[in-house]
Amino acid sequence: DIQMTQSPSSLSASVGDRVTITCQASQDIRYYLNWYQQKPGKAPKLLIYDASNLEIGVPSRFSGSGSGTDFTLTISSLQPEDIATYHCQQYDNLPWTFGQGTKVESK
Amino acid sequence: QVQLQESGPGLVKPSQTLSLTCSVSGASISSGDDYWNWIRQHPGKGLEWIGYIHHTGSTDYNPSLRSRVTISGDTSKNQFSLKVSSVTAADTAVYYCARAIMTAVTTLESWGQGTLVIVSS
């Protein structure tokens, strides 16, 4: 299985801060990586697909980059509604695997 | 808009079989390029893909669960189901059903709200 490692596991940030989350794959997954946002008690919601493509309706303050083994999710200016846990997911190989999640909290 | 809804017992005894159903509206499980998935999340942990079924009946499972898992579809009811046999406390989790679109890209683009299953005597 491809292991996905996110860092940090959690972070505290203030409204307006730039937030960066990284995701590292245990092998080359090209650009076959998605990012999901999960709010407490809710199902995950697709944010970014193919490493850098914003899903329709997702605010432009979210962006993704990377290829191969190293990927980044950036929130350019954190908003209160962005408080959530973020998950990366690879789909280069089955079984699809996820990172352990990064919890973004309000400072 | 595609909607998915999980249903099933919230409490299962150890060694028994966990059975869940996902009801789909807004899309047909019997056509298209969609794959119908089960994913679980242990309390406070990350997500684990369990497996999927395609309308052709083709399935694929996570090797870590393959010996205990069956996913099946009921096209007459537009539902698909999950069975996990010989459950233990380690199977306690929130279980989600989700639709995957697998065309030029592959995304889990619609999810159910999730259902908590506790394995306990």
PDB file of N, CA and C in Angstrom, chain A residues 91, chain B residues 32-35 100-107:
ATOM      1  N   TYR A  91      -4.885   8.252  -5.426  1.00  0.00           N
ATOM      2  CA  TYR A  91      -5.643   7.265  -6.196  1.00  0.00           C
ATOM      3  C   TYR A  91      -4.802   6.721  -7.353  1.00  0.00           C
TER       4      TYR A  91
ATOM      5  N   GLY B  32     -23.440   4.079 -15.944  1.00  0.00           N
ATOM      6  CA  GLY B  32     -22.448   5.141 -15.857  1.00  0.00           C
ATOM      7  C   GLY B  32     -21.070   4.658 -15.458  1.00  0.00           C
ATOM      8  N   ASP B  33     -20.217   5.625 -15.232  1.00  0.00           N
ATOM      9  CA  ASP B  33     -18.828   5.344 -14.878  1.00  0.00           C
ATOM     10  C   ASP B  33     -18.576   5.470 -13.384  1.00  0.00           C
ATOM     11  N   ASP B  34     -19.650   5.511 -12.604  1.00  0.00           N
ATOM     12  CA  ASP B  34     -19.497   5.712 -11.170  1.00  0.00           C
ATOM     13  C   ASP B  34     -19.134   4.413 -10.463  1.00  0.00           C
ATOM     14  N   TYR B  35     -18.381   4.562  -9.402  1.00  0.00           N
ATOM     15  CA  TYR B  35     -18.055   3.455  -8.513  1.00  0.00           C
ATOM     16  C   TYR B  35     -18.592   3.808  -7.138  1.00  0.00           C
ATOM     17  N   ALA B 100     -17.748   7.560  -6.324  1.00  0.00           N
ATOM     18  CA  ALA B 100     -16.504   7.955  -6.986  1.00  0.00           C
ATOM     19  C   ALA B 100     -16.763   8.097  -8.472  1.00  0.00           C
ATOM     20  N   ILE B 101     -16.333   9.212  -8.982  1.00  0.00           N
ATOM     21  CA  ILE B 101     -16.341   9.411 -10.424  1.00  0.00           C
ATOM     22  C   ILE B 101     -14.961   9.045 -10.928  1.00  0.00           C
ATOM     23  N   MET B 102     -14.920   8.127 -11.883  1.00  0.00           N
ATOM     24  CA  MET B 102     -13.618   7.669 -12.387  1.00  0.00           C
ATOM     25  C   MET B 102     -13.606   7.804 -13.903  1.00  0.00           C
ATOM     26  N   THR B 103     -13.311   9.005 -14.335  1.00  0.00           N
ATOM     27  CA  THR B 103     -13.186   9.258 -15.770  1.00  0.00           C
ATOM     28  C   THR B 103     -11.774   9.740 -16.040  1.00  0.00           C
ATOM     29  N   ALA B 104     -11.618  10.986 -16.436  1.00  0.00           N
ATOM     30  CA  ALA B 104     -10.273  11.530 -16.600  1.00  0.00           C
ATOM     31  C   ALA B 104      -9.618  11.737 -15.241  1.00  0.00           C
ATOM     32  N   VAL B 105     -10.434  11.975 -14.246  1.00  0.00           N
ATOM     33  CA  VAL B 105      -9.936  12.104 -12.870  1.00  0.00           C
ATOM     34  C   VAL B 105     -10.716  11.134 -12.005  1.00  0.00           C
ATOM     35  N   THR B 106     -10.237  10.905 -10.822  1.00  0.00           N
ATOM     36  CA  THR B 106     -10.928  10.035  -9.862  1.00  0.00           C
ATOM     37  C   THR B 106     -11.121  10.802  -8.574  1.00  0.00           C
ATOM     38  N   THR B 107     -12.384  11.028  -8.222  1.00  0.00           N
ATOM     39  CA  THR B 107     -12.675  11.763  -6.994  1.00  0.00           C
ATOM     40  C   THR B 107     -13.829  11.099  -6.258  1.00  0.00           C
TER      41      THR B 107
END
